[in-house]
């Protein structure tokens, strides 16, 4: 059975999609674990752009058959990025936001766990219903934040309201730069949660990813790509050691 890794944040725009896309490529192409990235942002998802894909199908196509999903259904719904790396795109219609109930999402994840080693979730920020469902279903929860006071306060409140505290939860600090006003250790102490990773500010690598759909992890010169490759190796080690 595959492991579900959710990428969450209290505040929007902190880098969840950049991390999700690059982790999917590092885990699926680099470590050869069959990986699917599910973009849970209806209408607003950008994982396809960051992978330079034009998906024809979405998880919206799976909702009518959610209780009887077969591997054929999954194969038809996903878009291939690379052998071992697939994307399940969200529907383009923003108003479909409410259609993923916890029960629907649980069925979807059960079906994907049976077919993939790793299921990555890119989620809407904050505590939308779909994010709440994903928080309660993911085996591993990475909570991303930037090193600034607004993100720190939002993340503190977000962590206080988390369901299922027995699930593995780690902080990832993104856009870290030397001389930042708050250090990673101060953030970890303030939030009292395990610090899983620190990712550097990398405007050049991110620009190529956002503009041309060239993942940072495939770019040798990208500092962010290197850090995400290292993070992917730690993540796999943790999953293999804990058996989740
Ligand atoms: N490590 C980084 N270095 C430089 N810029 C970054 C980095 N990470 C993210 N960014 C900037 O932040 C922007 C937002 O990133 P991204 O779309 O991944 O955030 P998000 O958390 O998914 O946003 P949303 O909450 O809207 O889904 C990027 O387009 C980029 O400009
Ligand atoms: Mg995003």
PDB file of C-alpha atoms and ligand atoms in Angstrom:
ATOM      1  CA  UNK A   1       0.000   0.000   0.000  1.00  0.00           C
ATOM      2  CA  UNK A   2       1.306   3.421  -0.928  1.00  0.00           C
ATOM      3  CA  UNK A   3       2.030   6.246   1.488  1.00  0.00           C
ATOM      4  CA  UNK A   4       0.100   9.519   1.308  1.00  0.00           C
ATOM      5  CA  UNK A   5       2.232  12.635   1.838  1.00  0.00           C
ATOM      6  CA  UNK A   6       0.299  15.888   2.169  1.00  0.00           C
ATOM      7  CA  UNK A   7       1.852  19.315   1.705  1.00  0.00           C
ATOM      8  CA  UNK A   8       0.042  21.970   3.707  1.00  0.00           C
ATOM      9  CA  UNK A   9       0.371  25.571   4.790  1.00  0.00           C
ATOM     10  CA  UNK A  10      -1.536  28.033   6.898  1.00  0.00           C
ATOM     11  CA  UNK A  11      -0.750  30.962   4.601  1.00  0.00           C
ATOM     12  CA  UNK A  12      -1.015  30.958   0.820  1.00  0.00           C
ATOM     13  CA  UNK A  13       1.885  31.491  -1.551  1.00  0.00           C
ATOM     14  CA  UNK A  14       4.611  29.991   0.643  1.00  0.00           C
ATOM     15  CA  UNK A  15       5.800  27.467  -1.988  1.00  0.00           C
ATOM     16  CA  UNK A  16       3.611  24.343  -1.578  1.00  0.00           C
ATOM     17  CA  UNK A  17       3.219  23.774  -5.305  1.00  0.00           C
ATOM     18  CA  UNK A  18       6.917  24.309  -6.011  1.00  0.00           C
ATOM     19  CA  UNK A  19       7.740  21.765  -3.300  1.00  0.00           C
ATOM     20  CA  UNK A  20       5.023  19.289  -4.354  1.00  0.00           C
ATOM     21  CA  UNK A  21       6.035  19.266  -8.023  1.00  0.00           C
ATOM     22  CA  UNK A  22       9.731  18.952  -7.307  1.00  0.00           C
ATOM     23  CA  UNK A  23       9.239  16.260  -4.662  1.00  0.00           C
ATOM     24  CA  UNK A  24       7.122  14.266  -7.125  1.00  0.00           C
ATOM     25  CA  UNK A  25       9.907  14.417  -9.731  1.00  0.00           C
ATOM     26  CA  UNK A  26      12.653  13.649  -7.195  1.00  0.00           C
ATOM     27  CA  UNK A  27      10.764  10.687  -5.703  1.00  0.00           C
ATOM     28  CA  UNK A  28       9.352   9.269  -8.929  1.00  0.00           C
ATOM     29  CA  UNK A  29      12.154   9.893 -11.422  1.00  0.00           C
ATOM     30  CA  UNK A  30      15.148  10.134  -9.041  1.00  0.00           C
ATOM     31  CA  UNK A  31      14.274   7.395  -6.526  1.00  0.00           C
ATOM     32  CA  UNK A  32      12.093   5.359  -8.882  1.00  0.00           C
ATOM     33  CA  UNK A  33       9.148   5.098  -6.516  1.00  0.00           C
ATOM     34  CA  UNK A  34       5.939   5.148  -8.510  1.00  0.00           C
ATOM     35  CA  UNK A  35       4.500   8.539  -7.596  1.00  0.00           C
ATOM     36  CA  UNK A  36       1.317  10.446  -8.327  1.00  0.00           C
ATOM     37  CA  UNK A  37       0.868  14.108  -7.484  1.00  0.00           C
ATOM     38  CA  UNK A  38      -2.769  15.027  -6.829  1.00  0.00           C
ATOM     39  CA  UNK A  39      -3.477  18.737  -7.154  1.00  0.00           C
ATOM     40  CA  UNK A  40      -6.403  19.486  -4.828  1.00  0.00           C
ATOM     41  CA  UNK A  41      -6.854  23.127  -5.934  1.00  0.00           C
ATOM     42  CA  UNK A  42      -9.892  23.192  -8.271  1.00  0.00           C
ATOM     43  CA  UNK A  43      -9.639  26.025 -10.777  1.00  0.00           C
ATOM     44  CA  UNK A  44      -6.543  27.422  -9.085  1.00  0.00           C
ATOM     45  CA  UNK A  45      -4.060  24.574  -9.371  1.00  0.00           C
ATOM     46  CA  UNK A  46      -0.735  25.288 -11.063  1.00  0.00           C
ATOM     47  CA  UNK A  47       1.145  21.983 -10.790  1.00  0.00           C
ATOM     48  CA  UNK A  48       0.465  21.353 -14.512  1.00  0.00           C
ATOM     49  CA  UNK A  49       2.144  24.641 -15.454  1.00  0.00           C
ATOM     50  CA  UNK A  50       5.157  23.892 -13.284  1.00  0.00           C
ATOM     51  CA  UNK A  51       5.550  20.551 -15.104  1.00  0.00           C
ATOM     52  CA  UNK A  52       4.820  22.032 -18.541  1.00  0.00           C
ATOM     53  CA  UNK A  53       1.838  19.693 -19.005  1.00  0.00           C
ATOM     54  CA  UNK A  54      -1.570  20.213 -20.603  1.00  0.00           C
ATOM     55  CA  UNK A  55      -3.778  17.638 -18.886  1.00  0.00           C
ATOM     56  CA  UNK A  56      -7.005  16.679 -20.617  1.00  0.00           C
ATOM     57  CA  UNK A  57      -8.550  14.936 -17.631  1.00  0.00           C
ATOM     58  CA  UNK A  58      -8.964  15.688 -13.947  1.00  0.00           C
ATOM     59  CA  UNK A  59     -10.185  14.229 -10.670  1.00  0.00           C
ATOM     60  CA  UNK A  60     -13.544  15.795 -11.553  1.00  0.00           C
ATOM     61  CA  UNK A  61     -13.948  12.890 -14.024  1.00  0.00           C
ATOM     62  CA  UNK A  62     -13.562  10.399 -11.171  1.00  0.00           C
ATOM     63  CA  UNK A  63     -16.237  11.820  -8.868  1.00  0.00           C
ATOM     64  CA  UNK A  64     -19.187  10.075 -10.599  1.00  0.00           C
ATOM     65  CA  UNK A  65     -17.446   6.695 -10.138  1.00  0.00           C
ATOM     66  CA  UNK A  66     -15.760   7.425  -6.814  1.00  0.00           C
ATOM     67  CA  UNK A  67     -17.135   4.304  -5.090  1.00  0.00           C
ATOM     68  CA  UNK A  68     -16.078   1.923  -7.846  1.00  0.00           C
ATOM     69  CA  UNK A  69     -12.669   3.203  -8.946  1.00  0.00           C
ATOM     70  CA  UNK A  70     -10.609   0.713 -10.950  1.00  0.00           C
ATOM     71  CA  UNK A  71      -6.987   0.985 -12.055  1.00  0.00           C
ATOM     72  CA  UNK A  72      -8.297   1.734 -15.561  1.00  0.00           C
ATOM     73  CA  UNK A  73     -10.183   4.766 -14.212  1.00  0.00           C
ATOM     74  CA  UNK A  74      -7.015   6.048 -12.553  1.00  0.00           C
ATOM     75  CA  UNK A  75      -4.894   5.463 -15.664  1.00  0.00           C
ATOM     76  CA  UNK A  76      -7.350   7.418 -17.791  1.00  0.00           C
ATOM     77  CA  UNK A  77      -7.550  10.329 -15.347  1.00  0.00           C
ATOM     78  CA  UNK A  78      -3.831  10.958 -14.756  1.00  0.00           C
ATOM     79  CA  UNK A  79      -1.361  12.726 -17.042  1.00  0.00           C
ATOM     80  CA  UNK A  80       2.080  11.169 -17.555  1.00  0.00           C
ATOM     81  CA  UNK A  81       5.052  13.387 -16.819  1.00  0.00           C
ATOM     82  CA  UNK A  82       7.820  10.794 -16.842  1.00  0.00           C
ATOM     83  CA  UNK A  83       7.827   7.024 -16.260  1.00  0.00           C
ATOM     84  CA  UNK A  84       6.887   6.740 -12.572  1.00  0.00           C
ATOM     85  CA  UNK A  85       5.659  10.333 -12.221  1.00  0.00           C
ATOM     86  CA  UNK A  86       1.988  11.115 -12.878  1.00  0.00           C
ATOM     87  CA  UNK A  87      -0.166  14.165 -12.214  1.00  0.00           C
ATOM     88  CA  UNK A  88      -3.854  14.083 -11.322  1.00  0.00           C
ATOM     89  CA  UNK A  89      -5.043  17.543 -12.260  1.00  0.00           C
ATOM     90  CA  UNK A  90      -7.956  19.381 -10.627  1.00  0.00           C
ATOM     91  CA  UNK A  91     -11.048  20.385 -12.620  1.00  0.00           C
ATOM     92  CA  UNK A  92     -10.777  23.886 -14.126  1.00  0.00           C
ATOM     93  CA  UNK A  93     -14.036  25.085 -12.594  1.00  0.00           C
ATOM     94  CA  UNK A  94     -13.396  26.923  -9.340  1.00  0.00           C
ATOM     95  CA  UNK A  95     -16.980  26.425  -8.170  1.00  0.00           C
ATOM     96  CA  UNK A  96     -16.397  22.669  -7.821  1.00  0.00           C
ATOM     97  CA  UNK A  97     -14.415  23.361  -4.661  1.00  0.00           C
ATOM     98  CA  UNK A  98     -17.015  21.758  -2.418  1.00  0.00           C
ATOM     99  CA  UNK A  99     -17.258  18.473  -4.274  1.00  0.00           C
ATOM    100  CA  UNK A 100     -14.446  16.625  -2.484  1.00  0.00           C
ATOM    101  CA  UNK A 101     -15.998  15.447   0.763  1.00  0.00           C
ATOM    102  CA  UNK A 102     -13.818  13.588   3.251  1.00  0.00           C
ATOM    103  CA  UNK A 103     -15.528  10.367   2.206  1.00  0.00           C
ATOM    104  CA  UNK A 104     -14.851  10.998  -1.507  1.00  0.00           C
ATOM    105  CA  UNK A 105     -11.251  11.887  -0.851  1.00  0.00           C
ATOM    106  CA  UNK A 106     -10.770   8.765   1.301  1.00  0.00           C
ATOM    107  CA  UNK A 107     -12.075   6.607  -1.593  1.00  0.00           C
ATOM    108  CA  UNK A 108      -9.803   8.362  -4.067  1.00  0.00           C
ATOM    109  CA  UNK A 109      -6.736   7.939  -1.853  1.00  0.00           C
ATOM    110  CA  UNK A 110      -7.490   4.261  -1.187  1.00  0.00           C
ATOM    111  CA  UNK A 111      -7.622   3.645  -4.942  1.00  0.00           C
ATOM    112  CA  UNK A 112      -4.336   5.480  -5.571  1.00  0.00           C
ATOM    113  CA  UNK A 113      -2.565   3.824  -2.609  1.00  0.00           C
ATOM    114  CA  UNK A 114      -3.258   0.481  -4.258  1.00  0.00           C
ATOM    115  CA  UNK A 115      -1.557   1.555  -7.507  1.00  0.00           C
ATOM    116  CA  UNK A 116       1.299   3.836  -6.444  1.00  0.00           C
ATOM    117  CA  UNK A 117       4.166   3.739  -3.916  1.00  0.00           C
ATOM    118  CA  UNK A 118       3.708   7.400  -3.065  1.00  0.00           C
ATOM    119  CA  UNK A 119       0.716   9.733  -3.314  1.00  0.00           C
ATOM    120  CA  UNK A 120       1.564  13.417  -2.935  1.00  0.00           C
ATOM    121  CA  UNK A 121      -1.140  15.983  -2.192  1.00  0.00           C
ATOM    122  CA  UNK A 122      -0.813  19.661  -3.105  1.00  0.00           C
ATOM    123  CA  UNK A 123      -3.492  21.420  -1.043  1.00  0.00           C
ATOM    124  CA  UNK A 124      -5.246  24.794  -0.818  1.00  0.00           C
ATOM    125  CA  UNK A 125      -3.870  26.949   2.036  1.00  0.00           C
ATOM    126  CA  UNK A 126      -5.567  27.335   5.392  1.00  0.00           C
ATOM    127  CA  UNK A 127      -8.444  25.208   6.580  1.00  0.00           C
ATOM    128  CA  UNK A 128     -10.747  24.730   3.586  1.00  0.00           C
ATOM    129  CA  UNK A 129     -12.926  21.574   3.774  1.00  0.00           C
ATOM    130  CA  UNK A 130     -10.737  19.688   1.285  1.00  0.00           C
ATOM    131  CA  UNK A 131      -7.578  20.618   3.187  1.00  0.00           C
ATOM    132  CA  UNK A 132      -9.196  19.469   6.442  1.00  0.00           C
ATOM    133  CA  UNK A 133     -10.042  16.144   4.805  1.00  0.00           C
ATOM    134  CA  UNK A 134      -6.500  15.790   3.448  1.00  0.00           C
ATOM    135  CA  UNK A 135      -5.023  16.645   6.870  1.00  0.00           C
ATOM    136  CA  UNK A 136      -7.016  13.870   8.480  1.00  0.00           C
ATOM    137  CA  UNK A 137      -6.132  11.290   5.786  1.00  0.00           C
ATOM    138  CA  UNK A 138      -2.435  11.892   4.954  1.00  0.00           C
ATOM    139  CA  UNK A 139       0.105   9.522   6.539  1.00  0.00           C
ATOM    140  CA  UNK A 140       2.814  12.195   6.514  1.00  0.00           C
ATOM    141  CA  UNK A 141       2.039  15.901   6.766  1.00  0.00           C
ATOM    142  CA  UNK A 142       4.606  18.483   5.727  1.00  0.00           C
ATOM    143  CA  UNK A 143       3.618  21.976   6.889  1.00  0.00           C
ATOM    144  CA  UNK A 144       5.375  24.658   4.893  1.00  0.00           C
ATOM    145  CA  UNK A 145       6.027  28.216   6.047  1.00  0.00           C
ATOM    146  CA  UNK A 146       8.245  31.156   5.216  1.00  0.00           C
ATOM    147  CA  UNK A 147      10.458  32.723   7.895  1.00  0.00           C
ATOM    148  CA  UNK A 148       8.383  35.801   8.710  1.00  0.00           C
ATOM    149  CA  UNK A 149       6.050  36.901  11.502  1.00  0.00           C
ATOM    150  CA  UNK A 150       2.735  36.570   9.596  1.00  0.00           C
ATOM    151  CA  UNK A 151       3.536  33.006   8.489  1.00  0.00           C
ATOM    152  CA  UNK A 152       4.738  32.129  11.993  1.00  0.00           C
ATOM    153  CA  UNK A 153       1.541  33.297  13.663  1.00  0.00           C
ATOM    154  CA  UNK A 154      -0.741  31.642  11.084  1.00  0.00           C
ATOM    155  CA  UNK A 155       1.214  28.390  11.314  1.00  0.00           C
ATOM    156  CA  UNK A 156       1.043  28.398  15.105  1.00  0.00           C
ATOM    157  CA  UNK A 157      -2.775  28.674  14.958  1.00  0.00           C
ATOM    158  CA  UNK A 158      -2.964  26.122  12.123  1.00  0.00           C
ATOM    159  CA  UNK A 159      -0.936  23.545  14.086  1.00  0.00           C
ATOM    160  CA  UNK A 160      -3.063  24.104  17.195  1.00  0.00           C
ATOM    161  CA  UNK A 161      -6.175  23.090  15.220  1.00  0.00           C
ATOM    162  CA  UNK A 162      -4.722  20.008  13.492  1.00  0.00           C
ATOM    163  CA  UNK A 163      -6.809  16.838  13.516  1.00  0.00           C
ATOM    164  CA  UNK A 164      -5.189  13.431  14.088  1.00  0.00           C
ATOM    165  CA  UNK A 165      -2.104  14.427  16.085  1.00  0.00           C
ATOM    166  CA  UNK A 166      -0.817  10.829  15.884  1.00  0.00           C
ATOM    167  CA  UNK A 167       0.027  11.400  12.216  1.00  0.00           C
ATOM    168  CA  UNK A 168       3.632  12.302  11.435  1.00  0.00           C
ATOM    169  CA  UNK A 169       3.941  16.055  11.028  1.00  0.00           C
ATOM    170  CA  UNK A 170       7.069  18.002  10.110  1.00  0.00           C
ATOM    171  CA  UNK A 171       7.733  21.653   9.410  1.00  0.00           C
ATOM    172  CA  UNK A 172       9.477  22.761   6.229  1.00  0.00           C
ATOM    173  CA  UNK A 173      10.791  26.324   6.135  1.00  0.00           C
ATOM    174  CA  UNK A 174      10.948  27.727   2.593  1.00  0.00           C
ATOM    175  CA  UNK A 175      12.722  30.804   1.228  1.00  0.00           C
ATOM    176  CA  UNK A 176      15.320  30.738   3.965  1.00  0.00           C
ATOM    177  CA  UNK A 177      18.137  33.243   3.429  1.00  0.00           C
ATOM    178  CA  UNK A 178      21.214  33.895   5.549  1.00  0.00           C
ATOM    179  CA  UNK A 179      20.564  36.754   7.947  1.00  0.00           C
ATOM    180  CA  UNK A 180      16.784  36.140   8.098  1.00  0.00           C
ATOM    181  CA  UNK A 181      15.078  37.891  10.998  1.00  0.00           C
ATOM    182  CA  UNK A 182      13.980  34.540  12.473  1.00  0.00           C
ATOM    183  CA  UNK A 183      16.281  31.504  12.429  1.00  0.00           C
ATOM    184  CA  UNK A 184      15.070  27.940  11.702  1.00  0.00           C
ATOM    185  CA  UNK A 185      15.816  26.964  15.336  1.00  0.00           C
ATOM    186  CA  UNK A 186      13.780  29.873  16.679  1.00  0.00           C
ATOM    187  CA  UNK A 187      10.888  28.864  14.404  1.00  0.00           C
ATOM    188  CA  UNK A 188      11.110  25.237  15.525  1.00  0.00           C
ATOM    189  CA  UNK A 189      11.224  26.224  19.231  1.00  0.00           C
ATOM    190  CA  UNK A 190       8.354  28.659  18.856  1.00  0.00           C
ATOM    191  CA  UNK A 191       6.127  26.144  17.050  1.00  0.00           C
ATOM    192  CA  UNK A 192       7.223  23.105  19.090  1.00  0.00           C
ATOM    193  CA  UNK A 193       7.027  20.811  16.043  1.00  0.00           C
ATOM    194  CA  UNK A 194       9.682  18.645  14.403  1.00  0.00           C
ATOM    195  CA  UNK A 195      11.675  20.595  11.784  1.00  0.00           C
ATOM    196  CA  UNK A 196      11.865  18.364   8.714  1.00  0.00           C
ATOM    197  CA  UNK A 197      13.684  20.643   6.291  1.00  0.00           C
ATOM    198  CA  UNK A 198      14.915  24.110   5.389  1.00  0.00           C
ATOM    199  CA  UNK A 199      14.751  25.185   1.736  1.00  0.00           C
ATOM    200  CA  UNK A 200      16.732  28.160   0.443  1.00  0.00           C
ATOM    201  CA  UNK A 201      15.565  31.251  -1.389  1.00  0.00           C
ATOM    202  CA  UNK A 202      16.381  30.527  -5.069  1.00  0.00           C
ATOM    203  CA  UNK A 203      14.830  33.122  -7.420  1.00  0.00           C
ATOM    204  CA  UNK A 204      16.706  31.841 -10.502  1.00  0.00           C
ATOM    205  CA  UNK A 205      15.756  28.172 -10.102  1.00  0.00           C
ATOM    206  CA  UNK A 206      12.155  29.040  -9.235  1.00  0.00           C
ATOM    207  CA  UNK A 207      11.896  31.440 -12.168  1.00  0.00           C
ATOM    208  CA  UNK A 208      12.861  28.698 -14.678  1.00  0.00           C
ATOM    209  CA  UNK A 209      10.366  26.352 -13.009  1.00  0.00           C
ATOM    210  CA  UNK A 210       7.525  28.874 -13.031  1.00  0.00           C
ATOM    211  CA  UNK A 211       8.230  30.284 -16.502  1.00  0.00           C
ATOM    212  CA  UNK A 212       9.247  27.178 -18.491  1.00  0.00           C
ATOM    213  CA  UNK A 213       8.005  24.290 -16.390  1.00  0.00           C
ATOM    214  CA  UNK A 214      11.554  23.094 -15.721  1.00  0.00           C
ATOM    215  CA  UNK A 215      11.566  21.503 -12.252  1.00  0.00           C
ATOM    216  CA  UNK A 216      14.336  22.812  -9.972  1.00  0.00           C
ATOM    217  CA  UNK A 217      15.358  19.254  -9.043  1.00  0.00           C
ATOM    218  CA  UNK A 218      16.386  18.638 -12.673  1.00  0.00           C
ATOM    219  CA  UNK A 219      18.607  21.709 -12.703  1.00  0.00           C
ATOM    220  CA  UNK A 220      22.113  21.012 -11.372  1.00  0.00           C
ATOM    221  CA  UNK A 221      22.765  24.674 -10.550  1.00  0.00           C
ATOM    222  CA  UNK A 222      19.572  25.147  -8.493  1.00  0.00           C
ATOM    223  CA  UNK A 223      20.165  25.417  -4.728  1.00  0.00           C
ATOM    224  CA  UNK A 224      16.501  24.756  -4.136  1.00  0.00           C
ATOM    225  CA  UNK A 225      16.611  21.674  -6.391  1.00  0.00           C
ATOM    226  CA  UNK A 226      19.528  20.272  -4.412  1.00  0.00           C
ATOM    227  CA  UNK A 227      17.746  20.857  -1.098  1.00  0.00           C
ATOM    228  CA  UNK A 228      14.554  19.188  -2.338  1.00  0.00           C
ATOM    229  CA  UNK A 229      16.547  16.181  -3.605  1.00  0.00           C
ATOM    230  CA  UNK A 230      18.057  15.872  -0.120  1.00  0.00           C
ATOM    231  CA  UNK A 231      14.642  16.281   1.490  1.00  0.00           C
ATOM    232  CA  UNK A 232      13.203  13.546  -0.764  1.00  0.00           C
ATOM    233  CA  UNK A 233      15.932  11.121   0.366  1.00  0.00           C
ATOM    234  CA  UNK A 234      15.220  11.894   4.061  1.00  0.00           C
ATOM    235  CA  UNK A 235      11.511  11.485   3.497  1.00  0.00           C
ATOM    236  CA  UNK A 236      11.968   8.046   1.922  1.00  0.00           C
ATOM    237  CA  UNK A 237      14.319   6.957   4.699  1.00  0.00           C
ATOM    238  CA  UNK A 238      11.739   7.976   7.284  1.00  0.00           C
ATOM    239  CA  UNK A 239       8.907   6.211   5.437  1.00  0.00           C
ATOM    240  CA  UNK A 240      10.960   3.031   4.992  1.00  0.00           C
ATOM    241  CA  UNK A 241      12.133   3.037   8.640  1.00  0.00           C
ATOM    242  CA  UNK A 242       8.726   3.673  10.174  1.00  0.00           C
ATOM    243  CA  UNK A 243       6.925   1.372   7.744  1.00  0.00           C
ATOM    244  CA  UNK A 244       4.106   3.861   7.044  1.00  0.00           C
TER     245      UNK A 244
HETATM  246  N1  LIG B   1      12.539  28.836  -2.553  1.00  0.00           N
HETATM  247  C1  LIG B   1      12.032  29.869  -3.251  1.00  0.00           C
HETATM  248  N2  LIG B   1      12.841  30.838  -3.713  1.00  0.00           N
HETATM  249  C2  LIG B   1      12.347  31.896  -4.387  1.00  0.00           C
HETATM  250  N3  LIG B   1      11.030  32.091  -4.653  1.00  0.00           N
HETATM  251  C3  LIG B   1      10.168  31.154  -4.216  1.00  0.00           C
HETATM  252  C4  LIG B   1      10.622  29.987  -3.502  1.00  0.00           C
HETATM  253  N4  LIG B   1       9.540  29.241  -3.221  1.00  0.00           N
HETATM  254  C5  LIG B   1       8.476  29.882  -3.716  1.00  0.00           C
HETATM  255  N5  LIG B   1       8.846  31.042  -4.314  1.00  0.00           N
HETATM  256  C6  LIG B   1       7.942  32.069  -4.896  1.00  0.00           C
HETATM  257  O1  LIG B   1       6.659  31.917  -4.333  1.00  0.00           O
HETATM  258  C7  LIG B   1       5.694  31.804  -5.369  1.00  0.00           C
HETATM  259  C8  LIG B   1       4.546  30.969  -4.908  1.00  0.00           C
HETATM  260  O2  LIG B   1       4.930  29.611  -4.865  1.00  0.00           O
HETATM  261  P1  LIG B   1       3.821  28.479  -4.915  1.00  0.00           P
HETATM  262  O3  LIG B   1       2.853  28.720  -5.996  1.00  0.00           O
HETATM  263  O4  LIG B   1       4.544  27.166  -4.902  1.00  0.00           O
HETATM  264  O5  LIG B   1       3.101  28.731  -3.503  1.00  0.00           O
HETATM  265  P2  LIG B   1       1.819  27.983  -2.925  1.00  0.00           P
HETATM  266  O6  LIG B   1       2.039  27.820  -1.466  1.00  0.00           O
HETATM  267  O7  LIG B   1       1.564  26.751  -3.708  1.00  0.00           O
HETATM  268  O8  LIG B   1       0.671  29.053  -3.219  1.00  0.00           O
HETATM  269  P3  LIG B   1      -0.920  28.830  -3.047  1.00  0.00           P
HETATM  270  O9  LIG B   1      -1.169  28.854  -1.570  1.00  0.00           O
HETATM  271  O10 LIG B   1      -1.520  29.991  -3.763  1.00  0.00           O
HETATM  272  O11 LIG B   1      -1.251  27.495  -3.656  1.00  0.00           O
HETATM  273  C9  LIG B   1       6.486  31.238  -6.560  1.00  0.00           C
HETATM  274  O12 LIG B   1       5.877  31.532  -7.776  1.00  0.00           O
HETATM  275  C10 LIG B   1       7.793  31.939  -6.398  1.00  0.00           C
HETATM  276  O13 LIG B   1       7.701  33.241  -6.950  1.00  0.00           O
HETATM  277 MG1  LIG B   2      -0.160  26.152  -4.734  1.00  0.00          MG
END
